[in-house]
Coordinates of C-alpha atoms in Angstrom, one line a residue:
Chain A
M47 CA 100.4 254.7 31.0
I48 CA 103.3 252.6 29.6
A49 CA 100.7 250.2 28.2
I50 CA 98.9 253.1 26.4
A51 CA 102.2 254.4 25.0
R52 CA 103.0 250.9 23.7
R53 CA 99.6 250.6 22.1
L54 CA 100.1 254.0 20.6
A55 CA 103.4 253.0 19.1
G56 CA 102.0 249.8 17.7
H57 CA 99.1 251.7 16.1
L58 CA 101.4 254.3 14.7
A59 CA 103.6 251.7 13.1
R60 CA 100.6 249.9 11.6
G61 CA 99.2 253.3 10.4
V62 CA 102.4 254.1 8.6
V63 CA 102.4 250.7 6.9
M64 CA 98.8 251.3 5.9
I65 CA 99.5 254.7 4.4
L66 CA 102.4 253.3 2.5
V67 CA 100.2 250.5 1.1
V68 CA 97.5 253.0 0.0
A69 CA 100.2 255.2 -1.5
T70 CA 101.6 252.3 -3.4
I71 CA 98.1 251.3 -4.6
S72 CA 97.3 254.7 -5.9
F73 CA 100.8 255.1 -7.5
F74 CA 100.4 251.9 -9.5
I75 CA 96.8 252.5 -10.5
V76 CA 97.8 255.8 -12.0
R77 CA 100.7 254.2 -13.9
S78 CA 98.5 251.4 -15.2
I79 CA 95.8 253.7 -16.6
P80 CA 95.4 252.9 -20.3
G81 CA 96.8 255.8 -22.2
D82 CA 99.7 257.2 -20.2
P83 CA 98.4 260.6 -19.0
V84 CA 101.9 262.2 -19.2
A85 CA 102.4 261.2 -22.8
A86 CA 98.8 262.2 -23.6
H87 CA 99.5 265.7 -22.2
T88 CA 102.7 266.1 -24.1
Q89 CA 100.9 265.0 -27.3
K90 CA 98.2 267.6 -26.6
L91 CA 100.7 270.4 -26.3
I92 CA 102.5 269.4 -29.5
E93 CA 99.2 269.4 -31.3
Q94 CA 98.6 272.9 -29.9
G95 CA 101.7 274.0 -31.8
M96 CA 104.5 273.6 -29.2
S97 CA 107.8 272.1 -30.2
P98 CA 108.4 268.5 -28.8
E99 CA 111.1 269.7 -26.4
A100 CA 109.1 272.6 -25.1
A101 CA 106.1 270.3 -24.7
E102 CA 108.0 267.7 -22.8
Q103 CA 109.5 270.4 -20.6
A104 CA 106.1 272.0 -19.9
T105 CA 104.7 268.5 -19.1
R106 CA 107.5 267.8 -16.7
V107 CA 107.0 271.0 -14.8
L108 CA 103.2 270.3 -14.6
Y109 CA 103.4 266.8 -13.4
G110 CA 106.3 267.4 -11.1
F111 CA 108.2 264.2 -11.9
Q112 CA 110.5 263.0 -14.5
P113 CA 108.3 261.2 -17.1
K114 CA 111.4 259.2 -18.0
G115 CA 113.4 256.9 -15.7
S116 CA 112.4 253.5 -14.5
L117 CA 109.2 252.7 -12.8
W118 CA 111.0 251.9 -9.5
A119 CA 112.9 255.2 -9.6
Q120 CA 109.6 257.1 -10.0
Y121 CA 108.1 255.1 -7.2
G122 CA 111.1 255.9 -4.9
D123 CA 110.7 259.6 -5.7
Y124 CA 107.0 259.4 -5.0
I125 CA 107.3 257.7 -1.6
S126 CA 110.2 260.0 -0.5
G127 CA 108.0 263.0 -1.6
L128 CA 105.3 261.7 0.8
F129 CA 107.5 262.3 3.8
T130 CA 108.0 265.9 2.9
F131 CA 104.3 266.4 2.1
D132 CA 105.2 266.8 -1.5
L133 CA 102.4 265.1 -3.5
G134 CA 103.3 266.7 -6.8
Q135 CA 101.3 269.4 -8.7
S136 CA 97.8 269.6 -9.8
V137 CA 97.2 269.9 -13.5
T138 CA 93.8 271.5 -13.3
H139 CA 94.7 274.1 -10.7
A140 CA 97.4 275.8 -12.7
G141 CA 100.2 273.8 -11.3
A142 CA 99.5 274.5 -7.7
P143 CA 100.9 272.0 -5.2
V144 CA 98.5 269.2 -4.5
T145 CA 98.9 269.7 -0.7
D146 CA 97.6 273.3 -1.0
V147 CA 94.6 272.3 -3.1
L148 CA 93.8 269.6 -0.6
A149 CA 94.1 271.9 2.4
E150 CA 91.7 274.4 0.7
A151 CA 89.1 271.7 0.1
A152 CA 89.5 270.0 3.5
K153 CA 87.7 272.7 5.4
W154 CA 84.6 272.3 3.2
T155 CA 84.5 268.7 4.2
V156 CA 85.6 268.7 7.8
L157 CA 83.2 271.4 9.1
P158 CA 79.9 270.0 7.7
V159 CA 80.9 266.4 8.7
L160 CA 81.7 267.5 12.2
A161 CA 78.5 269.5 12.6
G162 CA 76.4 266.7 11.2
T163 CA 78.0 264.0 13.3
L164 CA 77.7 265.9 16.6
L165 CA 74.0 266.8 15.9
S166 CA 73.1 263.2 15.1
F167 CA 75.0 262.0 18.1
L168 CA 73.1 264.2 20.5
V169 CA 69.7 263.4 19.1
G170 CA 70.5 259.7 18.4
I171 CA 71.5 258.9 21.9
I172 CA 68.5 260.5 23.5
M173 CA 66.2 258.7 21.1
G174 CA 68.2 255.5 21.7
V175 CA 67.4 255.6 25.4
Y176 CA 63.7 255.9 24.7
A177 CA 63.8 253.1 22.1
A178 CA 65.4 250.8 24.7
I179 CA 63.1 251.7 27.6
K180 CA 59.9 251.4 25.5
R181 CA 61.2 248.5 23.4
S182 CA 58.1 246.4 23.7
G183 CA 55.7 249.2 22.9
K184 CA 54.7 251.1 19.8
L185 CA 57.1 254.0 20.3
G186 CA 60.0 251.6 20.6
D187 CA 59.0 249.7 17.5
V188 CA 58.7 252.9 15.5
L189 CA 62.0 254.2 16.7
A190 CA 63.8 250.9 16.0
I191 CA 62.4 250.5 12.5
S192 CA 63.1 254.2 11.7
G193 CA 66.6 253.6 13.0
S194 CA 67.2 250.5 10.8
L195 CA 65.8 252.2 7.8
L196 CA 67.8 255.4 8.1
H197 CA 70.9 253.3 9.0
G198 CA 70.3 251.1 6.0
V199 CA 69.5 253.7 3.3
P200 CA 72.5 255.0 1.5
Q201 CA 73.6 258.6 2.1
Y202 CA 72.9 259.7 -1.5
V203 CA 69.3 258.6 -1.3
L204 CA 68.8 260.7 1.8
G205 CA 70.5 263.6 0.2
L206 CA 68.5 263.4 -3.0
L207 CA 65.3 263.1 -1.0
L208 CA 66.0 266.1 1.1
G209 CA 67.1 268.0 -2.0
A210 CA 63.9 267.0 -3.8
I211 CA 61.7 268.0 -1.0
F212 CA 63.4 271.2 0.3
A213 CA 65.0 272.6 -2.8
T214 CA 62.7 271.5 -5.6
L215 CA 59.2 270.8 -4.3
I216 CA 59.1 273.5 -1.6
P217 CA 62.0 275.6 -2.7
I218 CA 63.1 277.1 0.7
L219 CA 66.7 275.9 0.8
P220 CA 69.6 276.2 -1.7
S221 CA 71.2 273.1 -3.1
D222 CA 73.9 274.7 -5.3
G223 CA 77.3 275.1 -3.7
P224 CA 78.5 276.4 -0.4
V225 CA 77.6 280.1 -0.7
D226 CA 75.9 282.7 -2.9
I227 CA 78.5 284.4 -5.1
L228 CA 76.7 287.8 -4.5
F229 CA 78.3 288.2 -1.1
E230 CA 81.8 289.5 -0.4
P231 CA 83.7 286.7 1.3
G232 CA 84.6 287.8 4.8
F233 CA 83.2 288.3 8.2
N234 CA 79.9 290.0 7.4
A235 CA 76.4 289.0 8.1
G236 CA 75.3 288.4 4.5
Y237 CA 78.2 286.1 3.7
I238 CA 77.9 284.1 7.0
G239 CA 74.1 283.9 6.7
S240 CA 74.5 282.6 3.1
L241 CA 77.1 280.0 4.3
A242 CA 74.8 278.8 7.0
E243 CA 71.8 278.6 4.7
H244 CA 73.7 276.6 2.1
A245 CA 75.0 274.3 4.8
V246 CA 71.6 273.2 6.1
L247 CA 70.9 270.5 3.5
P248 CA 74.4 268.9 3.5
V249 CA 74.6 269.0 7.3
A250 CA 71.1 267.6 7.6
T251 CA 72.0 264.7 5.3
Y252 CA 75.1 263.8 7.2
A253 CA 73.1 264.0 10.5
L254 CA 70.2 261.9 9.2
S255 CA 72.4 259.2 7.7
A256 CA 74.4 258.8 11.0
Y257 CA 71.4 259.1 13.3
G258 CA 70.0 255.7 12.6
G259 CA 73.2 254.1 13.6
W260 CA 73.3 256.0 16.9
I261 CA 69.7 255.0 17.8
L262 CA 70.5 251.3 17.2
A263 CA 73.9 251.4 19.1
M264 CA 72.5 253.4 22.0
K265 CA 69.5 251.1 22.2
S266 CA 71.5 247.9 22.5
S267 CA 73.9 249.6 24.9
V268 CA 71.1 250.7 27.2
V269 CA 69.5 247.3 27.0
T270 CA 72.7 245.8 28.4
V271 CA 72.9 248.4 31.1
L272 CA 69.3 247.9 32.1
G273 CA 70.1 244.3 33.1
D274 CA 72.8 245.4 35.5
D275 CA 72.3 245.1 39.2
F276 CA 72.8 248.7 40.1
I277 CA 69.8 249.7 38.1
L278 CA 67.7 247.2 39.9
A279 CA 69.0 248.4 43.2
A280 CA 68.2 252.0 42.3
E281 CA 64.7 251.0 41.3
L282 CA 64.2 249.0 44.5
R283 CA 65.4 252.0 46.5
G284 CA 62.6 254.0 44.9
M285 CA 64.7 256.5 43.1
K286 CA 63.1 259.0 40.8
R287 CA 62.8 258.0 37.2
S288 CA 64.8 261.0 36.0
I289 CA 67.8 260.0 38.2
I290 CA 67.6 256.4 37.0
F291 CA 67.4 257.7 33.4
R292 CA 70.6 259.7 34.0
Y293 CA 72.3 256.6 35.5
I294 CA 71.4 254.5 32.5
A295 CA 72.4 257.1 29.9
R296 CA 75.8 257.8 31.6
N297 CA 76.8 254.2 31.7
A298 CA 75.5 253.3 28.3
I299 CA 77.1 256.2 26.5
L300 CA 80.7 255.3 27.1
P301 CA 81.1 252.6 24.5
L302 CA 79.5 255.0 22.0
F303 CA 82.3 257.5 22.2
T304 CA 84.7 255.2 20.4
I305 CA 82.2 254.8 17.6
L306 CA 82.0 258.5 17.3
A307 CA 85.6 258.7 16.2
L308 CA 85.1 255.8 13.7
S309 CA 82.0 257.4 12.3
L310 CA 83.8 260.7 11.7
G311 CA 86.3 258.7 9.5
L312 CA 83.5 256.9 7.7
L313 CA 81.6 260.1 6.9
L314 CA 84.8 261.6 5.4
G315 CA 84.9 258.6 3.1
G316 CA 81.3 259.0 2.2
A317 CA 81.4 262.8 1.7
V318 CA 81.8 262.2 -2.1
F319 CA 78.0 261.8 -2.6
I320 CA 76.9 264.7 -0.5
E321 CA 79.4 267.0 -2.0
R322 CA 78.5 266.0 -5.5
I323 CA 74.7 266.4 -4.8
F324 CA 75.0 269.8 -3.2
N325 CA 78.0 271.0 -5.2
Y326 CA 80.2 271.5 -2.2
P327 CA 83.9 272.0 -3.0
G328 CA 85.2 269.5 -0.4
L329 CA 87.6 266.6 -0.6
G330 CA 85.1 264.2 -2.1
K331 CA 84.2 266.5 -5.0
L332 CA 87.9 267.2 -5.5
L333 CA 88.5 263.4 -5.8
L334 CA 85.6 263.1 -8.3
D335 CA 86.7 266.1 -10.4
S336 CA 90.3 264.9 -10.5
I337 CA 89.0 261.7 -12.0
T338 CA 86.9 263.3 -14.6
M339 CA 89.6 265.8 -15.5
R340 CA 92.3 263.1 -15.4
D341 CA 94.3 265.1 -12.8
Y342 CA 96.1 262.0 -11.5
A343 CA 98.5 263.7 -8.9
L344 CA 95.5 265.3 -7.3
M345 CA 93.5 262.0 -7.5
G346 CA 96.2 260.1 -5.7
G347 CA 96.5 262.9 -3.1
A348 CA 92.8 263.1 -2.3
F349 CA 92.5 259.4 -2.0
L350 CA 95.5 259.3 0.3
L351 CA 94.3 262.1 2.5
I352 CA 90.8 260.5 2.9
T353 CA 92.4 257.2 3.9
V354 CA 94.9 258.9 6.3
A355 CA 91.9 260.6 8.0
I356 CA 90.2 257.3 8.5
I357 CA 93.4 255.6 9.8
V358 CA 93.8 258.5 12.3
A359 CA 90.2 258.2 13.4
N360 CA 90.7 254.5 14.0
I361 CA 93.8 255.1 16.1
L362 CA 92.0 257.8 18.1
A363 CA 89.0 255.5 18.7
D364 CA 91.2 252.8 20.0
L365 CA 93.2 255.1 22.3
F366 CA 90.0 256.6 23.6
Y367 CA 88.7 253.1 24.3
S368 CA 91.7 252.2 26.3
V369 CA 91.4 255.5 28.3
I370 CA 87.8 254.9 29.3
D371 CA 87.8 251.1 29.7
P372 CA 90.1 250.1 32.6
R373 CA 90.2 246.5 31.4
V374 CA 92.0 247.5 28.3
R375 CA 94.3 249.9 30.2
S376 CA 95.8 247.1 32.3
G377 CA 97.9 246.2 29.3
E378 CA 96.3 243.0 28.2
E379 CA 95.2 242.9 24.6
V380 CA 91.5 242.4 24.9
S381 CA 90.4 243.3 21.4
A382 CA 92.7 240.8 19.8
Chain B
M752 CA 64.4 199.7 7.3
S753 CA 62.0 200.7 10.0
V754 CA 64.7 202.8 11.7
L755 CA 65.2 204.7 8.4
L756 CA 61.5 205.3 8.0
E757 CA 61.2 206.6 11.5
S758 CA 64.1 209.1 11.2
S759 CA 62.8 210.4 7.9
S760 CA 59.3 211.0 9.4
T761 CA 60.7 212.8 12.4
S762 CA 62.8 215.1 10.1
A763 CA 59.6 215.7 8.0
A764 CA 57.8 216.6 11.2
M765 CA 60.6 218.9 12.2
R766 CA 60.5 220.6 8.9
R767 CA 56.7 221.1 9.2
N768 CA 57.2 222.6 12.7
F769 CA 59.8 224.9 11.3
W770 CA 57.5 226.2 8.6
R771 CA 54.7 226.5 11.1
G772 CA 57.1 228.6 13.3
V773 CA 58.0 230.7 10.3
W774 CA 54.4 231.3 9.6
R775 CA 53.7 232.3 13.3
V776 CA 56.6 234.7 13.3
M777 CA 55.5 236.3 10.0
K778 CA 51.9 236.5 11.1
R779 CA 52.6 238.3 14.4
K780 CA 53.8 241.4 12.7
P781 CA 52.0 242.1 9.4
S782 CA 54.9 244.3 8.4
R783 CA 57.0 241.2 7.9
L784 CA 54.5 239.8 5.4
V785 CA 54.7 243.1 3.5
G786 CA 58.5 242.7 3.5
A787 CA 58.3 239.2 2.1
A788 CA 55.7 240.2 -0.5
L789 CA 57.9 243.2 -1.6
M790 CA 60.9 240.9 -1.9
I791 CA 59.1 238.4 -4.1
G792 CA 57.9 241.4 -6.2
F793 CA 61.5 242.6 -6.7
V794 CA 62.6 239.1 -7.8
F795 CA 59.7 238.9 -10.2
M796 CA 60.5 242.4 -11.5
G797 CA 64.2 241.6 -12.1
V798 CA 63.5 238.2 -13.8
F799 CA 60.3 238.9 -15.9
G800 CA 59.9 242.7 -15.8
P801 CA 61.9 243.6 -18.9
M802 CA 59.9 241.1 -21.0
F803 CA 56.8 243.3 -20.7
Y804 CA 58.4 246.2 -22.4
P805 CA 59.8 246.7 -25.9
N806 CA 63.6 247.0 -26.2
P807 CA 64.6 249.8 -26.7
L808 CA 61.9 251.7 -24.9
P809 CA 60.0 254.1 -27.2
G810 CA 60.6 257.7 -26.5
D811 CA 58.2 260.6 -27.3
P812 CA 59.7 263.9 -28.3
D813 CA 56.6 265.7 -27.2
Q814 CA 56.7 264.3 -23.7
I815 CA 60.2 265.3 -22.6
T816 CA 60.8 265.4 -18.8
R817 CA 57.1 265.7 -17.8
P818 CA 55.8 265.7 -14.3
P819 CA 53.6 262.7 -13.2
S820 CA 50.3 262.3 -15.0
W821 CA 47.7 259.6 -15.6
E822 CA 49.5 258.4 -18.6
H823 CA 52.9 258.3 -16.9
W824 CA 52.5 257.8 -13.2
L825 CA 56.0 259.0 -12.4
G826 CA 56.5 261.3 -15.4
T827 CA 58.9 260.9 -18.3
D828 CA 62.7 261.2 -18.7
D829 CA 64.7 263.5 -20.9
Q830 CA 63.9 261.4 -24.0
G831 CA 60.2 261.1 -23.2
R832 CA 60.3 257.6 -21.9
D833 CA 58.0 256.4 -19.1
V834 CA 59.9 256.5 -15.7
I835 CA 58.2 253.4 -14.4
A836 CA 59.1 251.4 -17.5
L837 CA 62.7 252.6 -17.0
V838 CA 62.7 251.5 -13.4
V839 CA 61.4 248.1 -14.3
T840 CA 63.7 247.4 -17.2
G841 CA 66.6 248.8 -15.3
S842 CA 66.0 246.5 -12.3
R843 CA 67.6 243.5 -14.0
Y844 CA 71.1 244.9 -14.2
V845 CA 70.9 246.3 -10.7
L846 CA 69.6 243.1 -9.1
L847 CA 71.8 240.8 -11.0
A848 CA 74.9 242.8 -10.1
A849 CA 73.8 242.9 -6.5
L850 CA 73.2 239.2 -6.4
V851 CA 76.7 238.5 -7.8
T852 CA 78.2 240.9 -5.3
A853 CA 76.4 239.2 -2.4
V854 CA 77.3 235.7 -3.5
I855 CA 81.0 236.6 -3.8
T856 CA 81.0 238.6 -0.6
V857 CA 79.5 235.8 1.4
V858 CA 81.5 232.9 -0.2
V859 CA 84.8 234.7 0.2
G860 CA 84.0 236.2 3.6
T861 CA 82.7 232.9 5.0
G862 CA 85.6 230.9 3.6
I863 CA 88.2 233.2 5.0
G864 CA 86.4 233.6 8.3
L865 CA 85.9 229.9 8.8
F866 CA 89.5 229.0 7.8
S867 CA 90.9 231.8 10.0
G868 CA 88.8 231.0 13.1
F869 CA 89.2 227.3 12.8
K870 CA 92.9 227.0 12.1
R871 CA 94.0 229.9 14.4
G872 CA 97.7 230.4 14.6
R873 CA 99.8 232.1 12.0
W874 CA 97.3 232.0 9.1
D875 CA 94.7 233.6 11.3
T876 CA 97.0 236.5 12.2
V877 CA 98.0 237.1 8.5
L878 CA 94.4 236.9 7.2
M879 CA 93.0 239.1 9.9
R880 CA 95.7 241.8 9.3
L881 CA 94.7 241.6 5.7
T882 CA 91.0 241.9 6.6
D883 CA 91.7 244.9 8.9
M884 CA 93.6 246.6 6.1
K885 CA 90.7 246.0 3.7
L886 CA 88.3 247.3 6.2
T887 CA 90.3 250.5 6.8
I888 CA 90.8 251.5 3.2
P889 CA 87.6 253.5 2.4
G890 CA 85.6 251.5 -0.2
L891 CA 84.0 254.2 -2.2
P892 CA 87.1 256.3 -2.8
L893 CA 89.0 253.2 -3.8
L894 CA 86.2 252.2 -6.2
L895 CA 86.3 255.7 -7.7
V896 CA 90.1 255.5 -8.2
L897 CA 89.7 251.9 -9.6
S898 CA 87.1 253.1 -12.1
T899 CA 89.9 254.9 -14.0
V900 CA 91.4 251.5 -14.8
W901 CA 88.5 249.1 -14.8
K902 CA 85.4 249.6 -16.9
F903 CA 82.9 247.3 -15.1
S904 CA 81.2 246.7 -18.4
S905 CA 78.7 244.0 -17.5
A906 CA 76.5 243.4 -14.5
V907 CA 78.5 240.3 -13.6
Q908 CA 81.8 242.1 -13.8
M909 CA 80.4 244.9 -11.7
G910 CA 79.2 242.4 -9.1
L911 CA 82.6 240.6 -9.2
V912 CA 84.6 243.7 -8.4
L913 CA 82.2 244.9 -5.7
G914 CA 82.1 241.5 -4.1
L915 CA 85.9 241.2 -4.1
L916 CA 86.0 244.6 -2.3
S917 CA 83.4 243.9 0.4
W918 CA 84.1 240.5 2.0
G919 CA 85.9 242.1 5.0
G920 CA 83.0 242.6 7.4
V921 CA 81.6 239.1 6.7
A922 CA 85.0 237.5 7.3
R923 CA 85.4 239.2 10.7
A924 CA 81.9 238.3 11.8
V925 CA 82.1 234.6 10.7
R926 CA 85.5 234.3 12.3
S927 CA 84.2 235.4 15.7
Q928 CA 81.2 233.1 15.3
T929 CA 83.6 230.2 14.5
L930 CA 85.8 231.1 17.5
S931 CA 82.8 230.8 19.9
L932 CA 81.3 227.7 18.2
R933 CA 84.5 225.7 18.2
E934 CA 84.7 225.8 22.0
R935 CA 81.2 224.3 22.3
G936 CA 80.6 220.7 23.3
F937 CA 79.4 219.2 20.0
I938 CA 82.5 220.5 18.1
E939 CA 84.8 219.2 20.8
A940 CA 83.1 215.9 20.7
A941 CA 83.4 215.7 16.9
R942 CA 87.1 216.5 17.3
G943 CA 87.5 213.9 20.0
L944 CA 85.9 211.3 17.7
G945 CA 88.7 212.0 15.3
L946 CA 86.4 213.3 12.5
S947 CA 88.1 215.1 9.7
T948 CA 88.4 218.8 9.5
S949 CA 86.3 219.0 6.4
H950 CA 83.6 217.0 8.1
I951 CA 83.6 219.2 11.2
V952 CA 83.5 222.4 9.1
G953 CA 81.1 221.2 6.5
K954 CA 78.7 219.1 8.6
E955 CA 78.9 220.7 12.1
L956 CA 80.0 224.3 11.8
L957 CA 78.4 225.5 8.6
P958 CA 74.8 224.3 9.3
S959 CA 74.7 226.0 12.6
M960 CA 75.9 229.2 11.0
A961 CA 73.7 228.9 7.9
P962 CA 70.9 231.3 9.1
Y963 CA 73.5 233.9 10.1
I964 CA 75.2 233.6 6.7
A965 CA 71.8 233.9 5.0
M966 CA 71.1 237.1 6.8
N967 CA 74.6 238.5 5.8
M968 CA 73.8 237.6 2.3
L969 CA 70.6 239.6 2.3
I970 CA 72.4 242.6 3.8
A971 CA 75.2 242.2 1.2
I972 CA 72.5 242.5 -1.5
T973 CA 71.5 245.9 -0.3
G974 CA 75.2 246.8 -0.1
G975 CA 75.7 245.7 -3.7
V976 CA 72.7 247.8 -4.9
Y977 CA 73.9 250.9 -3.1
S978 CA 77.5 250.9 -4.3
Q979 CA 76.8 250.2 -7.9
V980 CA 73.8 252.6 -8.1
G981 CA 76.1 255.2 -6.3
L982 CA 78.9 254.7 -8.8
F983 CA 76.6 255.2 -11.8
F984 CA 75.0 258.2 -10.0
L985 CA 78.4 259.9 -9.6
G986 CA 78.9 259.5 -13.3
V987 CA 82.4 257.9 -13.2
L988 CA 81.2 254.8 -15.2
P989 CA 80.4 254.8 -18.9
Y990 CA 76.7 254.4 -19.7
E991 CA 76.3 250.7 -20.7
S992 CA 72.7 249.9 -20.2
N993 CA 69.7 251.5 -18.5
N994 CA 69.8 251.2 -14.7
W995 CA 68.7 253.0 -11.6
G996 CA 72.0 254.8 -10.9
Q997 CA 72.2 256.1 -14.4
M998 CA 68.6 257.4 -14.1
L999 CA 69.6 259.3 -10.9
N1000 CA 72.6 260.7 -12.6
T1001 CA 70.6 261.9 -15.7
A1002 CA 67.8 263.2 -13.5
V1003 CA 70.0 265.3 -11.3
F1004 CA 72.8 266.5 -13.5
R1005 CA 71.2 266.6 -16.9
S1006 CA 67.6 267.4 -16.2
G1007 CA 68.3 269.4 -13.1
A1008 CA 65.9 267.6 -10.8
L1009 CA 67.1 269.6 -7.8
T1010 CA 66.0 272.9 -9.4
V1011 CA 63.3 271.9 -11.9
P1012 CA 60.1 270.4 -10.4
S1013 CA 59.1 268.8 -13.7
A1014 CA 62.1 266.4 -13.4
L1015 CA 61.1 265.3 -9.9
G1016 CA 59.3 262.1 -11.0
F1017 CA 62.4 261.1 -13.0
L1018 CA 64.4 261.4 -9.7
L1019 CA 61.8 259.8 -7.4
G1020 CA 61.3 256.7 -9.5
P1021 CA 64.7 255.0 -8.9
L1022 CA 64.8 256.5 -5.3
L1023 CA 61.5 254.8 -4.5
A1024 CA 62.7 251.5 -5.9
I1025 CA 65.8 251.7 -3.7
L1026 CA 63.8 252.6 -0.6
L1027 CA 61.3 249.8 -1.2
L1028 CA 64.1 247.3 -1.7
T1029 CA 65.8 248.4 1.5
L1030 CA 62.5 248.2 3.4
A1031 CA 61.8 244.7 2.1
I1032 CA 65.3 243.5 3.2
V1033 CA 65.2 245.2 6.6
L1034 CA 61.7 243.6 7.3
V1035 CA 62.7 240.2 6.1
V1036 CA 66.0 240.2 8.1
D1037 CA 64.0 241.3 11.2
A1038 CA 61.7 238.2 10.7
M1039 CA 64.7 235.9 10.1
D1040 CA 66.3 237.2 13.2
E1041 CA 63.3 236.0 15.2
I1042 CA 62.9 232.7 13.4
F1043 CA 66.5 231.7 14.0
N1044 CA 67.0 233.2 17.5
P1045 CA 64.0 231.8 19.4
R1046 CA 65.3 233.7 22.5
L1047 CA 64.2 237.0 20.8
R1048 CA 60.6 235.9 20.7
E1049 CA 58.4 237.6 23.2
E1050 CA 55.7 235.0 24.1

């Protein structure tokens, strides 16, 4: 228990350092963008007929920081703001706090990613067991090649193919946003049905792109377990195939749970493509829009949040690993 | 003199055996031959393909965003240009950038991995912390943010940036290979003989890792294709020259390929090219795996 607590403390410290590094990167990138965005906004307001003082005041309100003052003072303000979840204000969302805009977008990313990951996990591990058992036969070959292909093909190719097939060629599924605007938002059948219908293609894309990885990981995990003595013993004792199957699956699945946490983090980072293709208002689309609209506070915030999610997923994966694997729990650093 | 002749003839024989082994591995699964053929086809397309077409490609105002036909097998784009011609002429940018990405990824990754695994100690700790950090920061969002500052104007620049952002995985893998190799007998013997570090690394370690590095290089090429095509597809980079990612972007967001069936060919052209390239590399890596790991061969 103490060992786990010590690991956790180490991870948390490293995570905080990582977050600071990423925050610093995004701060300095925003400041090194050619054509200072703050000055540009002030200039635009002046051109629209505002007096220079009023324009500067309005810009200051909008961007949430003093445009004057040394770079280091601005940096200090930015970092101390992080600790109070103050990421400044979004220019494109009528000056709403970046944190609020992010929270609103997060649910459109997290739910589809979760659904897609769990779906692909379930199907992938079952297929992985078959791929391992039948690995020298035709079925195993087909499963393994399909796994490598799906694992290899980028998410946006899968998304575009699914969209081309099910939204354009055989138009049975929508590909334009999260819900039909006809329906009143709320807990009614029409709205929820529309939500579900619009979620099919994005969730299927998440699931398909993760599925290949699960097949391959489960296959190699099962192959290792198949060589273990207890399987041989079970076969010699003449146990039923289905029971042996369960033995194998249960032992092979443990290492995969850690990858589950990691892949959740990865999918969050890759959500940009799927959200752009299917016009889903999640974090990835927010990041993209903030770049095209030159909303730099929002851009920094979205980038930071995606990274934090991945760092947290990494920490969880590692903790989970130390809970299920007693060799790690004993306190020795195995993974170093 | 005779000793010299003898050794050169045995190495020639070894080489002949190696190629015979390669041929045997390739022949056993016809899919691998398909992979190799596809790969050669892509190289040909990138090097010579653009020479077969006029530059700029002629457009036809009467043939805007048409579905596939006998004249245009995959239809036309929003300026009436043939989609296949666009895919072929666009391949050079994509493949060149991917090649640069892969070379930089592999050179930097191998260098850091070898150094870190061989030296151990403090440098190892620092470099691996750095690598972990690089691996944790999500690549695509970082690239998007960077695209506000950098303009990635040529294929070489694009490859350079992508390569510098993707050596992390290779560095980790090469380091762990180095760690396991350096404990083997032949490396210890070389150290015991007092051979220099550069000799051990260059003449003993690198050759035994070469196949592994070559495979990483192939995989890095696909990675390079995916990320640059993806960046152009998302539309954060300025349109410089015709390439697959830009075609995807125009097809989906300008011609509405996800709602208008006539623009489908425009979308499928570059998608097909990416899928075939992935297939080629997956199949060739599978064959290389078996050539260099004889234990995988099922006799």
